[in-house]
């Protein structure tokens, strides 16, 4: 059993597990941090961005100035942004039988895998994962396709040239495999390969392996997976949360008794407490708005935004902000808000019981009804008429490289009254802001990452007690920026096995049993071919030595044995003691039986009848196995 | 012999009061807990004393499963759990859990407030009963205990309706509840995988009907409604608040929109709004089309259908309504004022608002009542559908029915074709029919037995069907033993029995099959070796070495597939059987050969001795 590690990103994993003749891909994460190396795609022509100077080498050679632009000391690729795909060469991806998706953030590379590798298998995911995953993909495709960019830079990717570039471009990995975004057609085709599953549903794969999704508590429909045969069990833990936000709580008990637990998707900000961050978010928002400034919240169209809106729902009235408009701008804003209300069965108990009243589970329904929250597909159209300031805008993309957020950064960046609040933990906010420098706008960093932290992990591992833990190498050492924090790493016994991109791990399994079924009746023996014409030959009678006789155990009490012999008509019996046991002599039959603690030897003439009689008497005293 | 036992307490050769007891591998499960609309006495609830006379129900039942929210499937639940007393788990889907208490409360109100019944369950009992409910997801495997598991499948029929698989080890029963094999305007079709249960318990409401296409029925329905309102009549459609009502609302709503009709449509109870809300929040349980388009247009937000106006009902025939709104251009004003459509509950005209309206409108031949679903015997609905036109009401009043009575089968039950289709999908060993009339069942039973060649049963209430089963016994085989088997060149073939020797170790319900050696080792036992040595007398005058050589070549020629060896010390081995010349005997013409083997090689050893007894073949001179 082997684990092929195709992604180096610990929260956007992509692993392939070979388990009992099945090949199972675990998640399909797409590393989008690569886009930070690119210039933002503005919705409206931006003179500032288009006038950035081209970059030239130290010696003044400016042959790259069409591809690379410089902004406040940082160099950016002026091209359609590209993503870092999972490794496609390590294993033949057309041999993958199934793909298991754990949550909607971890399926963004799916079209690359299902559409371009010869993949013919099935993808399994829960309904909310698929629906919201579709929205995320739709938004991404829309963001990129609606600002067509003629230029596609490739010169800089040349290995010899990349060496000459400044960091971080110089150190970017696998640039030759970076790909542009997929199309909506590819998305639809990829999603059509998904089969919907529910929590605790047992899915049989080829009769050899059973896979089961479990609630992971992180997002709507997010799951961990159990992959098991009758005697081996692998738990795949990805993006899990123990906090009570909107999703159904995590199912921990079912992870018990695992031989191997693959652990990915821990919090990216282990030092930040999500509750504290939400508080900070609210107070900074209020402060800015009271001073007449606008608040920009770069975010994904689903997930934490539901919790933020719920917080604001409770907060704005008490903070006297009920007249401040909240805008949610995304091509999928409406769908996301609507979908969130129909997945009652995937929500935490509190929200579920609301549906029984029947009321919508999320209070953003009321925010919309009372006109406090408005949503628009983009800044074009109705929004420009309704737009009032000061306001709060939720919009994507959190990388600040594409989407409506680019427009608001350009629009509000120059005023120190405005604030941008980063809540999504996926991108370094300093890097995200780099192409907008110099910036007068206030920047607040309140990353809200509800995934497991290291304290919760060690508690979880103590509870479920897997025999072995496998995790990305990042989790086996403290974060580089906090190398003294020995508490910010996985601590378990035996030590976790770590993996990095493009590595293959042999999983420590000891297979000892296999399942079969037994029947109460022995099967009929195959009928002997009755040969009519052929003459029977001696060799036809040769016994089949493949028929196994049982092993024997026990010992023979001599006195009782002799009594039994007498009862069965043997007379003239003599018993002699030897060093190790006894010899029973049947003088009349010229037979000698040596009896020792764990052996019996019958020595007689070639008289089959006699031998069989004696054998049966001996067997009476022994147990068969 | 292990067996599965099934006893219907209700719905055996009958529709209504669904309640079926199943015993499987020592587990007892009760399927549905319904009331009978045709009775007002004790017979309206199942007779739970059948389960136990004096013990507590909780001790006898491992769980209760409710298939959907219709009262003939869940109406007795508060009585059962709170008044008779049951504290075990009750399983149902989320929508059923949400809607069921509302219908129960409705039912209670009619029984207690309107009919003044005493000793009925209370609102508090409904609440306490619902606390015992565990909600299940579709396809989720719910572990009731270590051995008993249940799994829900989509059944169509009404929002949240489910079929349930009940499984213990390799034995399983599927209970369909009510289901629908064709998608309708708001729900999808029932589906089950090829789960091959020992028994499929299916409803058989429409056991003999093969219904024409749904489109035709819809067209007929719309035509009748349209004609009636066009000539100024009123249309009464008795429905249950949830289910058929929503489908017909969607149907009329789209028709009204297309035809630009202005005739009012009313929905009787205050439940409408609320009921539609449930549909909006449980969109994933509706059909593909609604799920796909709900973001743009939620099908359960109706523009043409209004809350009920009591004044409208109070006028038995054509009447003058206070001048309202701008008159439609397509309909004459005079007719508009009196015409209209009312959806009223309950659906079988056995009580409540639908019955009240019916009594007011029955006398006018311009009006029409459309019964869109099945009516249980004893209800007014059943009476008028069977042609009765003079009805005896309470207080010896006789109500003459002049209005037109129409029956349109809209209730979402599978028809004969659909039932056969589901049986084909699940591939059960046997089928058991419930929730239907005996005569119709008889017909379907024959059809199933002839066409699908599976046994079919149709027990009456209180009658028990017993099915013997042959459960498989799964054990773990040690890889060592399995590899040894494979080394013998015989690859294990799936599903084909074969013989192998091993030792079964049973420890805390954990069965393992290991090699005998391993078993001895695990049990800390020593092997006892049993060895035989036989003296074989051969007539041979030649030297011992030559005799040995002759024996060797003889055996070699006979035992072609065996390993026969001539060892340097002069002895011969066949596999592990040892043949040695004994000390020279007194008679030079006779040689004595000692043949020695262990008990495990007995067959070969005894074969060799008998072979040698026949003597050696004459050596070629």
PDB file of C-alpha atoms in Angstrom, chain A residues 127 131 134 195-204 230-232 248 334-336 338-347 349 352 354-361 510-525 537-556 589-592 594-608 611-612 614-616 618-619 622-625, chain B residues 93-95 97-98 102 135-143 149 151 170 273-275 277-278 280-285 291 294-296 298 471-480 482 484-485 488 490 497-504 510-514 516-520 522-523 525-537 557-560 562 575 594 596-597 599-607 609-614:
ATOM      1  CA  UNK A 127     -24.192  17.522  -2.542  1.00  0.00           C
ATOM      2  CA  UNK A 131     -22.995  22.752  -5.537  1.00  0.00           C
ATOM      3  CA  UNK A 134     -19.429  24.580  -8.781  1.00  0.00           C
ATOM      4  CA  UNK A 195     -21.595  10.899  -7.823  1.00  0.00           C
ATOM      5  CA  UNK A 196     -23.353  12.385  -4.806  1.00  0.00           C
ATOM      6  CA  UNK A 197     -22.932  10.712  -1.442  1.00  0.00           C
ATOM      7  CA  UNK A 198     -24.209  11.324   2.068  1.00  0.00           C
ATOM      8  CA  UNK A 199     -22.428  11.175   5.416  1.00  0.00           C
ATOM      9  CA  UNK A 200     -21.985   7.644   6.743  1.00  0.00           C
ATOM     10  CA  UNK A 201     -22.909   6.169   3.395  1.00  0.00           C
ATOM     11  CA  UNK A 202     -20.948   3.007   2.719  1.00  0.00           C
ATOM     12  CA  UNK A 203     -19.730   2.913  -0.859  1.00  0.00           C
ATOM     13  CA  UNK A 204     -18.336  -0.363  -2.167  1.00  0.00           C
ATOM     14  CA  UNK A 230     -12.387  -5.938   6.247  1.00  0.00           C
ATOM     15  CA  UNK A 231      -9.134  -5.875   8.132  1.00  0.00           C
ATOM     16  CA  UNK A 232      -7.394  -2.612   7.249  1.00  0.00           C
ATOM     17  CA  UNK A 248     -22.678  19.778  11.158  1.00  0.00           C
ATOM     18  CA  UNK A 334     -27.273  35.121  -5.241  1.00  0.00           C
ATOM     19  CA  UNK A 335     -26.789  31.398  -5.781  1.00  0.00           C
ATOM     20  CA  UNK A 336     -24.501  31.120  -2.795  1.00  0.00           C
ATOM     21  CA  UNK A 338     -29.847  30.750  -1.792  1.00  0.00           C
ATOM     22  CA  UNK A 339     -27.981  27.470  -1.641  1.00  0.00           C
ATOM     23  CA  UNK A 340     -26.915  28.089   1.934  1.00  0.00           C
ATOM     24  CA  UNK A 341     -30.571  28.024   2.978  1.00  0.00           C
ATOM     25  CA  UNK A 342     -31.524  24.682   1.468  1.00  0.00           C
ATOM     26  CA  UNK A 343     -28.882  22.419   2.991  1.00  0.00           C
ATOM     27  CA  UNK A 344     -30.537  22.125   6.383  1.00  0.00           C
ATOM     28  CA  UNK A 345     -29.527  18.510   6.707  1.00  0.00           C
ATOM     29  CA  UNK A 346     -25.855  19.472   6.547  1.00  0.00           C
ATOM     30  CA  UNK A 347     -26.034  22.193   9.172  1.00  0.00           C
ATOM     31  CA  UNK A 349     -28.260  21.340  15.172  1.00  0.00           C
ATOM     32  CA  UNK A 352     -31.427  22.563  11.564  1.00  0.00           C
ATOM     33  CA  UNK A 354     -34.882  26.518  12.593  1.00  0.00           C
ATOM     34  CA  UNK A 355     -35.913  24.775   9.421  1.00  0.00           C
ATOM     35  CA  UNK A 356     -38.453  22.775  11.405  1.00  0.00           C
ATOM     36  CA  UNK A 357     -40.320  25.984  12.295  1.00  0.00           C
ATOM     37  CA  UNK A 358     -40.029  26.552   9.204  1.00  0.00           C
ATOM     38  CA  UNK A 359     -37.588  29.423   8.995  1.00  0.00           C
ATOM     39  CA  UNK A 360     -34.482  29.917   6.877  1.00  0.00           C
ATOM     40  CA  UNK A 361     -31.451  28.620   8.789  1.00  0.00           C
ATOM     41  CA  UNK A 510       0.603  -5.593   8.255  1.00  0.00           C
ATOM     42  CA  UNK A 511      -2.076  -7.441   6.406  1.00  0.00           C
ATOM     43  CA  UNK A 512      -2.868 -10.588   8.303  1.00  0.00           C
ATOM     44  CA  UNK A 513      -6.419 -11.510   7.479  1.00  0.00           C
ATOM     45  CA  UNK A 514      -8.768 -11.627   4.528  1.00  0.00           C
ATOM     46  CA  UNK A 515     -12.522 -12.077   4.584  1.00  0.00           C
ATOM     47  CA  UNK A 516     -14.170 -15.247   3.343  1.00  0.00           C
ATOM     48  CA  UNK A 517     -17.530 -16.795   4.043  1.00  0.00           C
ATOM     49  CA  UNK A 518     -17.965 -20.285   5.383  1.00  0.00           C
ATOM     50  CA  UNK A 519     -20.926 -22.536   4.722  1.00  0.00           C
ATOM     51  CA  UNK A 520     -22.580 -24.808   7.231  1.00  0.00           C
ATOM     52  CA  UNK A 521     -22.464 -27.729   4.758  1.00  0.00           C
ATOM     53  CA  UNK A 522     -19.365 -28.894   2.883  1.00  0.00           C
ATOM     54  CA  UNK A 523     -19.686 -28.457  -0.868  1.00  0.00           C
ATOM     55  CA  UNK A 524     -20.392 -31.604  -2.868  1.00  0.00           C
ATOM     56  CA  UNK A 525     -17.233 -33.272  -4.129  1.00  0.00           C
ATOM     57  CA  UNK A 537      -5.012 -48.154 -14.228  1.00  0.00           C
ATOM     58  CA  UNK A 538      -3.146 -48.384 -10.997  1.00  0.00           C
ATOM     59  CA  UNK A 539      -2.200 -44.728 -11.112  1.00  0.00           C
ATOM     60  CA  UNK A 540      -5.869 -43.724 -11.119  1.00  0.00           C
ATOM     61  CA  UNK A 541      -6.037 -44.761  -7.518  1.00  0.00           C
ATOM     62  CA  UNK A 542      -3.067 -42.749  -6.380  1.00  0.00           C
ATOM     63  CA  UNK A 543      -4.350 -40.599  -3.539  1.00  0.00           C
ATOM     64  CA  UNK A 544      -4.322 -36.871  -3.791  1.00  0.00           C
ATOM     65  CA  UNK A 545      -1.846 -35.773  -1.207  1.00  0.00           C
ATOM     66  CA  UNK A 546      -3.296 -32.262  -1.369  1.00  0.00           C
ATOM     67  CA  UNK A 547      -6.102 -33.316   0.946  1.00  0.00           C
ATOM     68  CA  UNK A 548      -4.881 -32.242   4.329  1.00  0.00           C
ATOM     69  CA  UNK A 549      -5.355 -34.332   7.409  1.00  0.00           C
ATOM     70  CA  UNK A 550      -5.811 -32.529  10.692  1.00  0.00           C
ATOM     71  CA  UNK A 551      -3.003 -32.036  13.146  1.00  0.00           C
ATOM     72  CA  UNK A 552      -3.295 -33.878  16.428  1.00  0.00           C
ATOM     73  CA  UNK A 553      -2.779 -32.690  19.942  1.00  0.00           C
ATOM     74  CA  UNK A 554      -3.008 -34.097  23.461  1.00  0.00           C
ATOM     75  CA  UNK A 555      -1.438 -37.102  25.121  1.00  0.00           C
ATOM     76  CA  UNK A 556      -2.374 -40.721  25.665  1.00  0.00           C
ATOM     77  CA  UNK A 589      -0.352 -59.399  16.724  1.00  0.00           C
ATOM     78  CA  UNK A 590       3.383 -58.769  16.710  1.00  0.00           C
ATOM     79  CA  UNK A 591       2.657 -55.141  17.166  1.00  0.00           C
ATOM     80  CA  UNK A 592       4.468 -52.485  19.118  1.00  0.00           C
ATOM     81  CA  UNK A 594       5.516 -46.483  21.412  1.00  0.00           C
ATOM     82  CA  UNK A 595       3.749 -43.843  23.462  1.00  0.00           C
ATOM     83  CA  UNK A 596       5.493 -40.674  24.474  1.00  0.00           C
ATOM     84  CA  UNK A 597       4.273 -37.270  25.745  1.00  0.00           C
ATOM     85  CA  UNK A 598       3.633 -35.884  22.283  1.00  0.00           C
ATOM     86  CA  UNK A 599       4.099 -38.737  19.891  1.00  0.00           C
ATOM     87  CA  UNK A 600       2.767 -42.187  19.230  1.00  0.00           C
ATOM     88  CA  UNK A 601       4.341 -44.744  16.913  1.00  0.00           C
ATOM     89  CA  UNK A 602       2.509 -47.842  15.781  1.00  0.00           C
ATOM     90  CA  UNK A 603       4.730 -50.536  14.341  1.00  0.00           C
ATOM     91  CA  UNK A 604       2.937 -53.523  12.898  1.00  0.00           C
ATOM     92  CA  UNK A 605       2.805 -55.970  10.074  1.00  0.00           C
ATOM     93  CA  UNK A 606       1.344 -55.000   6.784  1.00  0.00           C
ATOM     94  CA  UNK A 607      -2.162 -55.583   7.988  1.00  0.00           C
ATOM     95  CA  UNK A 608      -4.277 -52.606   7.029  1.00  0.00           C
ATOM     96  CA  UNK A 611      -3.524 -50.672  11.589  1.00  0.00           C
ATOM     97  CA  UNK A 612      -6.794 -48.840  11.079  1.00  0.00           C
ATOM     98  CA  UNK A 614      -5.328 -49.286  16.284  1.00  0.00           C
ATOM     99  CA  UNK A 615      -5.326 -45.867  14.700  1.00  0.00           C
ATOM    100  CA  UNK A 616      -8.947 -45.268  15.607  1.00  0.00           C
ATOM    101  CA  UNK A 618      -5.374 -43.895  19.438  1.00  0.00           C
ATOM    102  CA  UNK A 619      -7.331 -41.058  17.876  1.00  0.00           C
ATOM    103  CA  UNK A 622      -6.388 -37.059  20.818  1.00  0.00           C
ATOM    104  CA  UNK A 623      -7.887 -33.770  19.635  1.00  0.00           C
ATOM    105  CA  UNK A 624      -7.933 -32.943  15.970  1.00  0.00           C
ATOM    106  CA  UNK A 625      -7.073 -29.523  14.568  1.00  0.00           C
TER     107      UNK A 625
ATOM    108  CA  UNK B  93     -35.957  11.517   7.337  1.00  0.00           C
ATOM    109  CA  UNK B  94     -35.447  15.227   8.091  1.00  0.00           C
ATOM    110  CA  UNK B  95     -38.460  16.498   6.108  1.00  0.00           C
ATOM    111  CA  UNK B  97     -39.411  14.904  11.134  1.00  0.00           C
ATOM    112  CA  UNK B  98     -40.185  18.535  10.309  1.00  0.00           C
ATOM    113  CA  UNK B 102     -47.690  19.535  12.271  1.00  0.00           C
ATOM    114  CA  UNK B 135     -33.321  11.946  11.683  1.00  0.00           C
ATOM    115  CA  UNK B 136     -31.580  10.034   8.906  1.00  0.00           C
ATOM    116  CA  UNK B 137     -30.034  11.153   5.631  1.00  0.00           C
ATOM    117  CA  UNK B 138     -30.620   9.425   2.350  1.00  0.00           C
ATOM    118  CA  UNK B 139     -28.187   6.536   1.815  1.00  0.00           C
ATOM    119  CA  UNK B 140     -26.640   7.040   5.236  1.00  0.00           C
ATOM    120  CA  UNK B 141     -25.982   3.731   6.961  1.00  0.00           C
ATOM    121  CA  UNK B 142     -27.412   4.159  10.430  1.00  0.00           C
ATOM    122  CA  UNK B 143     -26.091   1.740  12.988  1.00  0.00           C
ATOM    123  CA  UNK B 149     -28.286  -1.195  10.422  1.00  0.00           C
ATOM    124  CA  UNK B 151     -30.479   2.794   5.201  1.00  0.00           C
ATOM    125  CA  UNK B 170     -26.075 -10.767   5.394  1.00  0.00           C
ATOM    126  CA  UNK B 273     -47.820  29.330   3.485  1.00  0.00           C
ATOM    127  CA  UNK B 274     -46.041  27.246   6.047  1.00  0.00           C
ATOM    128  CA  UNK B 275     -46.297  24.083   3.978  1.00  0.00           C
ATOM    129  CA  UNK B 277     -41.995  27.037   3.186  1.00  0.00           C
ATOM    130  CA  UNK B 278     -41.025  23.479   3.963  1.00  0.00           C
ATOM    131  CA  UNK B 280     -38.610  25.765  -0.254  1.00  0.00           C
ATOM    132  CA  UNK B 281     -36.227  24.743   2.523  1.00  0.00           C
ATOM    133  CA  UNK B 282     -36.083  21.105   1.512  1.00  0.00           C
ATOM    134  CA  UNK B 283     -35.382  21.746  -2.164  1.00  0.00           C
ATOM    135  CA  UNK B 284     -32.798  18.935  -2.332  1.00  0.00           C
ATOM    136  CA  UNK B 285     -35.677  16.482  -1.850  1.00  0.00           C
ATOM    137  CA  UNK B 291     -33.491  21.877  -7.857  1.00  0.00           C
ATOM    138  CA  UNK B 294     -34.761  27.248  -7.692  1.00  0.00           C
ATOM    139  CA  UNK B 295     -32.234  30.096  -7.502  1.00  0.00           C
ATOM    140  CA  UNK B 296     -33.914  31.890 -10.397  1.00  0.00           C
ATOM    141  CA  UNK B 298     -38.678  29.069  -6.549  1.00  0.00           C
ATOM    142  CA  UNK B 471     -27.180 -16.367   6.360  1.00  0.00           C
ATOM    143  CA  UNK B 472     -23.563 -16.462   5.348  1.00  0.00           C
ATOM    144  CA  UNK B 473     -20.922 -16.651   8.019  1.00  0.00           C
ATOM    145  CA  UNK B 474     -18.100 -14.232   7.361  1.00  0.00           C
ATOM    146  CA  UNK B 475     -14.769 -15.169   8.884  1.00  0.00           C
ATOM    147  CA  UNK B 476     -11.262 -13.812   8.610  1.00  0.00           C
ATOM    148  CA  UNK B 477      -8.829 -16.210   7.033  1.00  0.00           C
ATOM    149  CA  UNK B 478      -5.181 -15.771   7.928  1.00  0.00           C
ATOM    150  CA  UNK B 479      -3.084 -14.740   4.965  1.00  0.00           C
ATOM    151  CA  UNK B 480      -0.706 -17.624   5.707  1.00  0.00           C
ATOM    152  CA  UNK B 482      -4.793 -18.381   2.178  1.00  0.00           C
ATOM    153  CA  UNK B 484      -0.881 -21.954   1.247  1.00  0.00           C
ATOM    154  CA  UNK B 485      -4.152 -22.658  -0.519  1.00  0.00           C
ATOM    155  CA  UNK B 488      -1.563 -25.398  -4.427  1.00  0.00           C
ATOM    156  CA  UNK B 490      -5.959 -23.165  -7.082  1.00  0.00           C
ATOM    157  CA  UNK B 497     -17.461 -22.721  -2.689  1.00  0.00           C
ATOM    158  CA  UNK B 498     -14.380 -24.808  -2.139  1.00  0.00           C
ATOM    159  CA  UNK B 499     -13.066 -27.049   0.527  1.00  0.00           C
ATOM    160  CA  UNK B 500     -10.126 -26.117   2.669  1.00  0.00           C
ATOM    161  CA  UNK B 501      -8.744 -27.270   5.933  1.00  0.00           C
ATOM    162  CA  UNK B 502      -8.140 -24.927   8.789  1.00  0.00           C
ATOM    163  CA  UNK B 503      -9.082 -24.250  12.358  1.00  0.00           C
ATOM    164  CA  UNK B 504     -11.839 -21.801  13.267  1.00  0.00           C
ATOM    165  CA  UNK B 510     -14.710 -12.496  16.105  1.00  0.00           C
ATOM    166  CA  UNK B 511     -14.288 -15.494  13.810  1.00  0.00           C
ATOM    167  CA  UNK B 512     -10.880 -16.361  12.415  1.00  0.00           C
ATOM    168  CA  UNK B 513      -9.826 -19.228  10.235  1.00  0.00           C
ATOM    169  CA  UNK B 514      -6.164 -20.133  10.669  1.00  0.00           C
ATOM    170  CA  UNK B 516      -3.850 -25.888  12.238  1.00  0.00           C
ATOM    171  CA  UNK B 517      -0.246 -25.120  13.145  1.00  0.00           C
ATOM    172  CA  UNK B 518      -1.114 -21.536  14.014  1.00  0.00           C
ATOM    173  CA  UNK B 519      -4.157 -22.614  15.995  1.00  0.00           C
ATOM    174  CA  UNK B 520      -2.023 -25.004  18.087  1.00  0.00           C
ATOM    175  CA  UNK B 522      -2.108 -19.667  19.628  1.00  0.00           C
ATOM    176  CA  UNK B 523      -3.724 -22.098  22.015  1.00  0.00           C
ATOM    177  CA  UNK B 525      -0.798 -26.729  22.608  1.00  0.00           C
ATOM    178  CA  UNK B 526       1.883 -29.151  21.446  1.00  0.00           C
ATOM    179  CA  UNK B 527       1.382 -31.275  18.401  1.00  0.00           C
ATOM    180  CA  UNK B 528       1.054 -34.974  18.981  1.00  0.00           C
ATOM    181  CA  UNK B 529       2.727 -36.948  16.261  1.00  0.00           C
ATOM    182  CA  UNK B 530       1.125 -40.184  15.225  1.00  0.00           C
ATOM    183  CA  UNK B 531       3.368 -42.405  13.122  1.00  0.00           C
ATOM    184  CA  UNK B 532       2.845 -45.768  11.548  1.00  0.00           C
ATOM    185  CA  UNK B 533       5.460 -48.259  10.476  1.00  0.00           C
ATOM    186  CA  UNK B 534       4.444 -51.386   8.606  1.00  0.00           C
ATOM    187  CA  UNK B 535       6.526 -54.362   7.790  1.00  0.00           C
ATOM    188  CA  UNK B 536       6.052 -55.346   4.169  1.00  0.00           C
ATOM    189  CA  UNK B 537       7.256 -58.761   3.102  1.00  0.00           C
ATOM    190  CA  UNK B 557       6.580 -45.487 -12.703  1.00  0.00           C
ATOM    191  CA  UNK B 558       3.298 -45.616 -10.788  1.00  0.00           C
ATOM    192  CA  UNK B 559       3.506 -42.342  -8.905  1.00  0.00           C
ATOM    193  CA  UNK B 560       4.268 -39.986 -11.739  1.00  0.00           C
ATOM    194  CA  UNK B 562       4.858 -37.547  -6.728  1.00  0.00           C
ATOM    195  CA  UNK B 575       7.036 -37.412  -0.445  1.00  0.00           C
ATOM    196  CA  UNK B 594       9.679 -50.987   6.619  1.00  0.00           C
ATOM    197  CA  UNK B 596       6.861 -45.473   7.755  1.00  0.00           C
ATOM    198  CA  UNK B 597       4.564 -42.448   7.562  1.00  0.00           C
ATOM    199  CA  UNK B 599      -0.952 -39.685  10.278  1.00  0.00           C
ATOM    200  CA  UNK B 600      -1.060 -36.680   7.945  1.00  0.00           C
ATOM    201  CA  UNK B 601       0.242 -38.859   5.075  1.00  0.00           C
ATOM    202  CA  UNK B 602      -2.053 -41.709   5.848  1.00  0.00           C
ATOM    203  CA  UNK B 603      -3.669 -41.972   2.456  1.00  0.00           C
ATOM    204  CA  UNK B 604      -0.374 -42.213   0.684  1.00  0.00           C
ATOM    205  CA  UNK B 605       1.145 -44.545   3.252  1.00  0.00           C
ATOM    206  CA  UNK B 606      -1.738 -46.968   3.145  1.00  0.00           C
ATOM    207  CA  UNK B 607      -1.777 -46.798  -0.625  1.00  0.00           C
ATOM    208  CA  UNK B 609       1.609 -50.656   1.579  1.00  0.00           C
ATOM    209  CA  UNK B 610      -1.279 -52.089  -0.350  1.00  0.00           C
ATOM    210  CA  UNK B 611       0.558 -51.487  -3.593  1.00  0.00           C
ATOM    211  CA  UNK B 612       3.666 -53.279  -2.347  1.00  0.00           C
ATOM    212  CA  UNK B 613       1.607 -56.116  -0.968  1.00  0.00           C
ATOM    213  CA  UNK B 614       0.757 -57.006  -4.538  1.00  0.00           C
TER     214      UNK B 614
END
